mmCIF file of C-alpha atoms in Angstrom:
data_model
loop_
_atom_site.group_PDB
_atom_site.id
_atom_site.type_symbol
_atom_site.label_atom_id
_atom_site.label_comp_id
_atom_site.label_asym_id
_atom_site.label_seq_id
_atom_site.Cartn_x
_atom_site.Cartn_y
_atom_site.Cartn_z
ATOM 1 C CA MET J 1 0.000 0.000 0.000
ATOM 2 C CA SER J 2 2.788 2.372 0.924
ATOM 3 C CA ASP J 3 4.512 1.674 -2.405
ATOM 4 C CA ASN J 4 1.311 2.526 -4.323
ATOM 5 C CA LYS J 5 0.959 5.770 -2.379
ATOM 6 C CA LEU J 6 4.573 6.645 -3.120
ATOM 7 C CA ILE J 7 4.130 5.948 -6.851
ATOM 8 C CA LYS J 8 0.909 8.005 -6.895
ATOM 9 C CA ALA J 9 2.618 10.897 -5.088
ATOM 10 C CA ILE J 10 5.529 10.816 -7.563
ATOM 11 C CA LYS J 11 3.112 10.878 -10.527
ATOM 12 C CA GLU J 12 1.159 13.780 -9.039
ATOM 13 C CA LYS J 13 4.388 15.651 -8.383
ATOM 14 C CA GLY J 14 5.526 14.976 -11.939
ATOM 15 C CA GLN J 15 2.238 16.317 -13.337
ATOM 16 C CA THR J 16 2.520 19.416 -11.150
ATOM 17 C CA MET J 17 6.114 20.051 -12.277
ATOM 18 C CA GLU J 18 5.097 19.547 -15.915
ATOM 19 C CA ALA J 19 2.254 22.056 -15.527
ATOM 20 C CA GLU J 20 4.603 24.548 -13.867
ATOM 21 C CA MET J 21 7.183 24.103 -16.618
ATOM 22 C CA SER J 22 4.479 24.571 -19.250
ATOM 23 C CA PHE J 23 3.343 27.779 -17.514
ATOM 24 C CA PHE J 24 6.872 29.186 -17.396
ATOM 25 C CA ASP J 25 7.443 28.141 -21.013
ATOM 26 C CA HIS J 26 4.397 30.180 -21.997
ATOM 27 C CA LEU J 27 5.673 33.143 -20.000
ATOM 28 C CA GLU J 28 9.043 32.871 -21.741
ATOM 29 C CA ALA J 29 7.342 32.744 -25.154
ATOM 30 C CA LEU J 30 5.186 35.752 -24.271
ATOM 31 C CA ARG J 31 8.273 37.656 -23.126
ATOM 32 C CA TRP J 32 9.998 37.145 -26.488
ATOM 33 C CA HIS J 33 6.862 38.161 -28.405
ATOM 34 C CA LEU J 34 6.702 41.387 -26.385
ATOM 35 C CA ILE J 35 10.433 42.002 -26.836
ATOM 36 C CA ARG J 36 10.116 41.697 -30.624
ATOM 37 C CA ALA J 37 7.115 44.051 -30.596
ATOM 38 C CA ALA J 38 9.092 46.543 -28.468
ATOM 39 C CA ILE J 39 12.028 46.350 -30.903
ATOM 40 C CA ALA J 40 9.670 47.121 -33.804
ATOM 41 C CA ILE J 41 8.307 50.158 -31.930
ATOM 42 C CA VAL J 42 11.865 51.347 -31.219
ATOM 43 C CA VAL J 43 12.762 50.994 -34.927
ATOM 44 C CA PHE J 44 9.721 53.058 -35.964
ATOM 45 C CA THR J 45 10.555 55.616 -33.248
ATOM 46 C CA ILE J 46 14.098 55.994 -34.639
ATOM 47 C CA GLY J 47 12.617 56.393 -38.119
ATOM 48 C CA ALA J 48 10.352 59.130 -36.751
ATOM 49 C CA PHE J 49 13.443 60.947 -35.438
ATOM 50 C CA TYR J 50 14.931 60.864 -38.943
ATOM 51 C CA PHE J 51 11.789 62.330 -40.566
ATOM 52 C CA TYR J 52 10.939 64.542 -37.606
ATOM 53 C CA ASP J 53 10.763 67.853 -39.490
ATOM 54 C CA PHE J 54 8.050 66.493 -41.789
ATOM 55 C CA ILE J 55 6.226 64.695 -38.957
ATOM 56 C CA PHE J 56 6.109 67.738 -36.686
ATOM 57 C CA ASP J 57 5.489 70.507 -39.219
ATOM 58 C CA THR J 58 3.111 68.631 -41.529
ATOM 59 C CA VAL J 59 1.462 65.907 -39.431
ATOM 60 C CA ILE J 60 1.355 67.154 -35.825
ATOM 61 C CA LEU J 61 0.891 70.863 -36.563
ATOM 62 C CA GLY J 62 -1.303 70.213 -39.623
ATOM 63 C CA PRO J 63 -4.691 70.606 -37.839
ATOM 64 C CA SER J 64 -3.555 73.988 -36.452
ATOM 65 C CA ARG J 65 -3.297 75.552 -39.940
ATOM 66 C CA THR J 66 -6.097 76.746 -42.192
ATOM 67 C CA ASP J 67 -4.670 74.901 -45.231
ATOM 68 C CA PHE J 68 -5.267 71.530 -43.538
ATOM 69 C CA TRP J 69 -7.128 68.991 -45.711
ATOM 70 C CA THR J 70 -10.248 68.952 -43.513
ATOM 71 C CA TYR J 71 -10.643 72.741 -43.559
ATOM 72 C CA ARG J 72 -10.193 72.830 -47.336
ATOM 73 C CA MET J 73 -12.851 70.137 -47.784
ATOM 74 C CA LEU J 74 -15.240 72.025 -45.494
ATOM 75 C CA CYS J 75 -14.708 75.148 -47.583
ATOM 76 C CA LYS J 76 -15.484 73.227 -50.795
ATOM 77 C CA LEU J 77 -18.577 71.737 -49.145
ATOM 78 C CA GLY J 78 -19.678 75.228 -48.153
ATOM 79 C CA ASP J 79 -19.276 76.395 -51.761
ATOM 80 C CA LEU J 80 -21.435 73.497 -52.995
ATOM 81 C CA LEU J 81 -24.143 74.175 -50.409
ATOM 82 C CA GLY J 82 -23.915 77.937 -50.787
ATOM 83 C CA LYS J 83 -22.835 78.422 -47.180
ATOM 84 C CA PRO J 84 -19.565 80.361 -46.964
ATOM 85 C CA GLY J 85 -19.628 80.009 -43.164
ATOM 86 C CA PHE J 86 -18.141 76.515 -43.566
ATOM 87 C CA CYS J 87 -14.787 78.031 -44.570
ATOM 88 C CA ILE J 88 -12.280 78.487 -41.744
ATOM 89 C CA ASP J 89 -10.101 81.490 -42.507
ATOM 90 C CA LYS J 90 -8.311 81.776 -39.180
ATOM 91 C CA ILE J 91 -7.364 79.501 -36.307
ATOM 92 C CA ASN J 92 -6.519 81.529 -33.246
ATOM 93 C CA ILE J 93 -3.872 79.236 -31.786
ATOM 94 C CA LYS J 94 -0.550 80.373 -30.319
ATOM 95 C CA LEU J 95 1.764 77.615 -29.146
ATOM 96 C CA ILE J 96 4.394 78.226 -26.478
ATOM 97 C CA ASN J 97 6.974 76.244 -24.525
ATOM 98 C CA THR J 98 7.252 76.933 -20.783
ATOM 99 C CA GLU J 99 9.914 74.427 -19.712
ATOM 100 C CA MET J 100 13.682 74.391 -20.219
ATOM 101 C CA ALA J 101 13.717 70.874 -21.668
ATOM 102 C CA GLY J 102 10.205 71.177 -23.092
ATOM 103 C CA GLN J 103 11.101 71.021 -26.775
ATOM 104 C CA PHE J 104 13.523 68.159 -26.215
ATOM 105 C CA THR J 105 10.885 66.055 -24.407
ATOM 106 C CA LEU J 106 8.378 67.111 -27.057
ATOM 107 C CA GLN J 107 10.507 65.530 -29.777
ATOM 108 C CA ILE J 108 10.994 62.325 -27.778
ATOM 109 C CA ASN J 109 7.308 62.008 -26.865
ATOM 110 C CA SER J 110 6.038 62.729 -30.373
ATOM 111 C CA CYS J 111 8.506 60.266 -31.960
ATOM 112 C CA LEU J 112 7.528 57.602 -29.428
ATOM 113 C CA LEU J 113 3.874 58.278 -30.190
ATOM 114 C CA ILE J 114 4.463 57.785 -33.922
ATOM 115 C CA GLY J 115 6.487 54.643 -33.152
ATOM 116 C CA VAL J 116 3.607 53.141 -31.128
ATOM 117 C CA MET J 117 1.061 53.951 -33.842
ATOM 118 C CA LEU J 118 3.172 52.465 -36.644
ATOM 119 C CA GLY J 119 4.236 49.487 -34.536
ATOM 120 C CA PHE J 120 0.694 48.614 -33.409
ATOM 121 C CA PRO J 121 -0.008 46.257 -36.367
ATOM 122 C CA TYR J 122 3.189 44.312 -35.633
ATOM 123 C CA LEU J 123 2.212 44.137 -31.943
ATOM 124 C CA LEU J 124 -1.090 42.580 -33.018
ATOM 125 C CA TYR J 125 0.831 40.118 -35.193
ATOM 126 C CA GLU J 126 2.990 39.030 -32.233
ATOM 127 C CA VAL J 127 -0.119 38.614 -30.076
ATOM 128 C CA TRP J 128 -1.605 36.425 -32.805
ATOM 129 C CA LEU J 129 1.556 34.299 -32.975
ATOM 130 C CA PHE J 130 1.366 33.784 -29.200
ATOM 131 C CA VAL J 131 -2.333 32.822 -29.153
ATOM 132 C CA LYS J 132 -2.355 30.778 -32.383
ATOM 133 C CA PRO J 133 -0.770 27.520 -31.012
ATOM 134 C CA ALA J 134 -3.472 27.290 -28.320
ATOM 135 C CA LEU J 135 -6.318 27.338 -30.856
ATOM 136 C CA HIS J 136 -7.915 24.376 -32.581
ATOM 137 C CA GLU J 137 -7.678 24.106 -36.360
ATOM 138 C CA LYS J 138 -11.204 25.418 -36.935
ATOM 139 C CA GLU J 139 -10.629 28.283 -34.493
ATOM 140 C CA ARG J 140 -7.431 29.206 -36.345
ATOM 141 C CA LYS J 141 -9.274 29.314 -39.657
ATOM 142 C CA ALA J 142 -12.057 31.426 -38.126
ATOM 143 C CA ALA J 143 -9.560 33.929 -36.667
ATOM 144 C CA THR J 144 -7.160 33.995 -39.637
ATOM 145 C CA GLY J 145 -7.930 37.602 -40.543
ATOM 146 C CA PHE J 146 -7.586 38.898 -36.972
ATOM 147 C CA VAL J 147 -4.433 40.957 -37.594
ATOM 148 C CA PHE J 148 -5.711 42.384 -40.887
ATOM 149 C CA TYR J 149 -9.137 43.434 -39.604
ATOM 150 C CA ALA J 150 -7.812 44.785 -36.283
ATOM 151 C CA THR J 151 -5.157 46.808 -38.134
ATOM 152 C CA PHE J 152 -7.688 48.056 -40.688
ATOM 153 C CA LEU J 153 -10.077 49.223 -37.962
ATOM 154 C CA PHE J 154 -7.239 50.832 -35.995
ATOM 155 C CA VAL J 155 -5.980 52.768 -39.035
ATOM 156 C CA LEU J 156 -9.547 53.749 -39.929
ATOM 157 C CA GLY J 157 -10.079 55.034 -36.388
ATOM 158 C CA ILE J 158 -6.791 56.936 -36.404
ATOM 159 C CA MET J 159 -7.666 58.585 -39.728
ATOM 160 C CA PHE J 160 -11.150 59.497 -38.514
ATOM 161 C CA GLY J 161 -9.773 60.927 -35.278
ATOM 162 C CA TYR J 162 -7.028 62.867 -37.037
ATOM 163 C CA TYR J 163 -9.000 64.255 -39.983
ATOM 164 C CA VAL J 164 -12.415 64.753 -38.354
ATOM 165 C CA ILE J 165 -12.371 64.986 -34.554
ATOM 166 C CA THR J 166 -8.977 66.682 -34.043
ATOM 167 C CA PRO J 167 -9.432 69.664 -36.427
ATOM 168 C CA GLU J 168 -12.999 70.246 -35.221
ATOM 169 C CA SER J 169 -11.845 70.229 -31.600
ATOM 170 C CA ILE J 170 -8.795 72.440 -32.209
ATOM 171 C CA ASN J 171 -10.836 74.958 -34.178
ATOM 172 C CA PHE J 172 -13.454 75.199 -31.423
ATOM 173 C CA LEU J 173 -11.155 75.207 -28.389
ATOM 174 C CA SER J 174 -8.636 77.655 -29.865
ATOM 175 C CA GLY J 175 -11.378 80.202 -30.526
ATOM 176 C CA PHE J 176 -13.351 79.706 -27.315
ATOM 177 C CA LYS J 177 -13.096 82.604 -24.845
ATOM 178 C CA VAL J 178 -14.814 83.319 -21.560
ATOM 179 C CA SER J 179 -13.736 86.938 -21.811
ATOM 180 C CA GLU J 180 -12.020 89.082 -24.451
ATOM 181 C CA LYS J 181 -9.551 90.132 -21.769
ATOM 182 C CA ILE J 182 -8.125 86.612 -21.646
ATOM 183 C CA GLU J 183 -5.710 85.610 -24.398
ATOM 184 C CA ASN J 184 -5.310 81.960 -25.409
ATOM 185 C CA TYR J 185 -1.736 80.688 -25.303
ATOM 186 C CA PHE J 186 -1.438 76.909 -25.472
ATOM 187 C CA ASP J 187 1.475 74.918 -24.141
ATOM 188 C CA ILE J 188 2.927 72.684 -26.857
ATOM 189 C CA ASP J 189 2.709 69.652 -24.562
ATOM 190 C CA SER J 190 -1.005 70.306 -24.090
ATOM 191 C CA TYR J 191 -1.462 70.534 -27.859
ATOM 192 C CA LEU J 192 0.420 67.276 -28.512
ATOM 193 C CA SER J 193 -1.489 65.535 -25.722
ATOM 194 C CA SER J 194 -4.820 66.620 -27.236
ATOM 195 C CA VAL J 195 -3.901 65.451 -30.751
ATOM 196 C CA ALA J 196 -2.544 62.126 -29.438
ATOM 197 C CA THR J 197 -5.536 61.476 -27.181
ATOM 198 C CA LEU J 198 -8.132 62.243 -29.843
ATOM 199 C CA THR J 199 -6.467 60.099 -32.509
ATOM 200 C CA LEU J 200 -5.453 57.137 -30.326
ATOM 201 C CA ALA J 201 -8.753 57.051 -28.442
ATOM 202 C CA THR J 202 -10.672 56.872 -31.717
ATOM 203 C CA GLY J 203 -8.358 54.136 -33.023
ATOM 204 C CA ILE J 204 -9.009 52.073 -29.887
ATOM 205 C CA VAL J 205 -12.785 52.675 -29.944
ATOM 206 C CA PHE J 206 -12.878 51.433 -33.552
ATOM 207 C CA GLN J 207 -11.759 48.008 -32.253
ATOM 208 C CA LEU J 208 -15.351 47.392 -31.109
ATOM 209 C CA PRO J 209 -16.118 44.666 -33.711
ATOM 210 C CA ILE J 210 -12.938 42.793 -32.693
ATOM 211 C CA LEU J 211 -13.978 42.976 -29.033
ATOM 212 C CA VAL J 212 -17.453 41.723 -29.972
ATOM 213 C CA TYR J 213 -15.896 38.817 -31.890
ATOM 214 C CA ILE J 214 -13.771 37.777 -28.899
ATOM 215 C CA LEU J 215 -16.654 38.050 -26.401
ATOM 216 C CA SER J 216 -18.986 36.173 -28.762
ATOM 217 C CA SER J 217 -16.432 33.397 -29.221
ATOM 218 C CA LEU J 218 -16.213 33.062 -25.433
ATOM 219 C CA GLY J 219 -20.006 32.862 -25.182
ATOM 220 C CA ILE J 220 -20.266 36.117 -23.202
ATOM 221 C CA LEU J 221 -22.045 38.118 -25.910
ATOM 222 C CA THR J 222 -24.862 37.100 -28.277
ATOM 223 C CA PRO J 223 -26.514 38.933 -31.196
ATOM 224 C CA GLN J 224 -29.875 38.685 -29.396
ATOM 225 C CA PHE J 225 -28.445 40.480 -26.371
ATOM 226 C CA MET J 226 -26.911 43.194 -28.545
ATOM 227 C CA ARG J 227 -30.185 43.751 -30.424
ATOM 228 C CA SER J 228 -32.237 43.937 -27.235
ATOM 229 C CA GLY J 229 -29.703 46.320 -25.697
ATOM 230 C CA ARG J 230 -29.570 48.637 -28.698
ATOM 231 C CA ARG J 231 -31.380 51.466 -26.859
ATOM 232 C CA TYR J 232 -28.826 51.336 -24.038
ATOM 233 C CA ALA J 233 -26.012 51.183 -26.588
ATOM 234 C CA VAL J 234 -27.269 54.438 -28.118
ATOM 235 C CA VAL J 235 -26.912 56.182 -24.748
ATOM 236 C CA ALA J 236 -23.451 54.626 -24.192
ATOM 237 C CA ILE J 237 -22.300 55.708 -27.665
ATOM 238 C CA LEU J 238 -23.460 59.280 -27.065
ATOM 239 C CA VAL J 239 -21.561 59.315 -23.767
ATOM 240 C CA ILE J 240 -18.415 57.968 -25.470
ATOM 241 C CA ALA J 241 -18.781 60.583 -28.234
ATOM 242 C CA ALA J 242 -19.092 63.300 -25.584
ATOM 243 C CA VAL J 243 -15.938 62.047 -23.833
ATOM 244 C CA ILE J 244 -13.899 61.749 -27.034
ATOM 245 C CA THR J 245 -14.903 65.199 -28.322
ATOM 246 C CA PRO J 246 -14.066 68.048 -25.970
ATOM 247 C CA THR J 247 -16.400 70.348 -27.911
ATOM 248 C CA PRO J 248 -19.997 70.730 -26.656
ATOM 249 C CA ASP J 249 -21.588 71.373 -30.064
ATOM 250 C CA MET J 250 -24.043 68.750 -31.302
ATOM 251 C CA MET J 251 -22.615 68.781 -34.842
ATOM 252 C CA THR J 252 -19.275 67.317 -33.780
ATOM 253 C CA MET J 253 -20.920 64.808 -31.416
ATOM 254 C CA THR J 254 -23.207 63.649 -34.221
ATOM 255 C CA ILE J 255 -20.268 63.230 -36.624
ATOM 256 C CA VAL J 256 -18.458 61.101 -34.025
ATOM 257 C CA SER J 257 -21.565 59.110 -33.064
ATOM 258 C CA ILE J 258 -22.477 57.974 -36.598
ATOM 259 C CA PRO J 259 -19.454 55.667 -37.171
ATOM 260 C CA LEU J 260 -19.862 54.290 -33.626
ATOM 261 C CA PHE J 261 -23.470 53.358 -34.407
ATOM 262 C CA VAL J 262 -22.273 51.702 -37.620
ATOM 263 C CA LEU J 263 -19.588 49.779 -35.687
ATOM 264 C CA TYR J 264 -22.209 48.569 -33.209
ATOM 265 C CA GLU J 265 -24.390 47.262 -36.038
ATOM 266 C CA VAL J 266 -21.322 45.589 -37.570
ATOM 267 C CA GLY J 267 -20.704 44.038 -34.154
ATOM 268 C CA ILE J 268 -24.210 42.531 -34.209
ATOM 269 C CA VAL J 269 -23.474 40.978 -37.608
ATOM 270 C CA VAL J 270 -20.137 39.624 -36.307
ATOM 271 C CA ALA J 271 -21.826 38.125 -33.235
ATOM 272 C CA GLY J 272 -24.423 36.495 -35.523
ATOM 273 C CA VAL J 273 -21.705 34.918 -37.684
ATOM 274 C CA VAL J 274 -19.930 33.547 -34.599
ATOM 275 C CA GLU J 275 -23.205 32.090 -33.276
ATOM 276 C CA LYS J 276 -23.964 30.375 -36.604
ATOM 277 C CA ARG J 277 -20.488 28.805 -36.590
ATOM 278 C CA LYS J 278 -21.043 27.522 -33.066
ATOM 279 C CA LEU J 279 -24.427 26.007 -33.971
ATOM 280 C CA LYS J 280 -22.955 24.394 -37.101
ATOM 281 C CA ARG J 281 -20.057 22.949 -35.085
ATOM 282 C CA ALA J 282 -22.472 21.592 -32.454
ATOM 283 C CA ALA J 283 -24.587 19.970 -35.185
ATOM 284 C CA GLU J 284 -21.499 18.313 -36.673
ATOM 285 C CA LEU J 285 -20.540 16.902 -33.265
ATOM 286 C CA ASP J 286 -24.023 15.484 -32.767
ATOM 287 C CA LEU J 287 -23.704 13.647 -36.067
#
């Protein structure tokens, strides 16, 4: 009896050690995936340093000038509709630096920001490589386009935030005054933070269909639940639009809300596709 107990204890200990080794192996694999993603971000950050003059003058400061693409398109739209008020002739924004090392940290922060944005697709690819071995063959096929769709939605969100939300917000906030006696002088760090927040936040929010796909695959979310909760989703979307856009005007909030409503409806379709796959798989197992 004692020998059997000893053998059983050794087997249990062996299984425990194997599980622990497997856990640490996964941690080691995850570490290398993150290291490679970090290296990619560093490479893009260095590239941003090389092209910094173009990035800062054209990309970062673009929404602060009246010749920005969005303002030109608004002016053309105003001409078509016969409303010259759409044209923006002046943006009352004066940027200043108030710290000794302010412009140096500005260059580092802005280059790092560009590096993160450009390196995000590769980060998604490394995440996919880490998760892929744990999936079954059918799950791999179903999630094959994960990196492509997540990257596409992220870029779409970044473009929407940069070309729609950011110029609208800068134009409103730069011209807003409580009193004519108060002059607006904006710290360059505050300006960069606003541009980065508006663009990145929109890029992240546009990942909604991917989040819906993951939650639906885990059985947490269903298309029926999303349809029945549509009225609550409308309120949530309006709140998110109000948070993303610092401007209180309804026009900007409406512009931001429309793509979020579309993304929610796309999420319902995605959840429906996932549910059909689950039902089909269950039917095949029953056979």
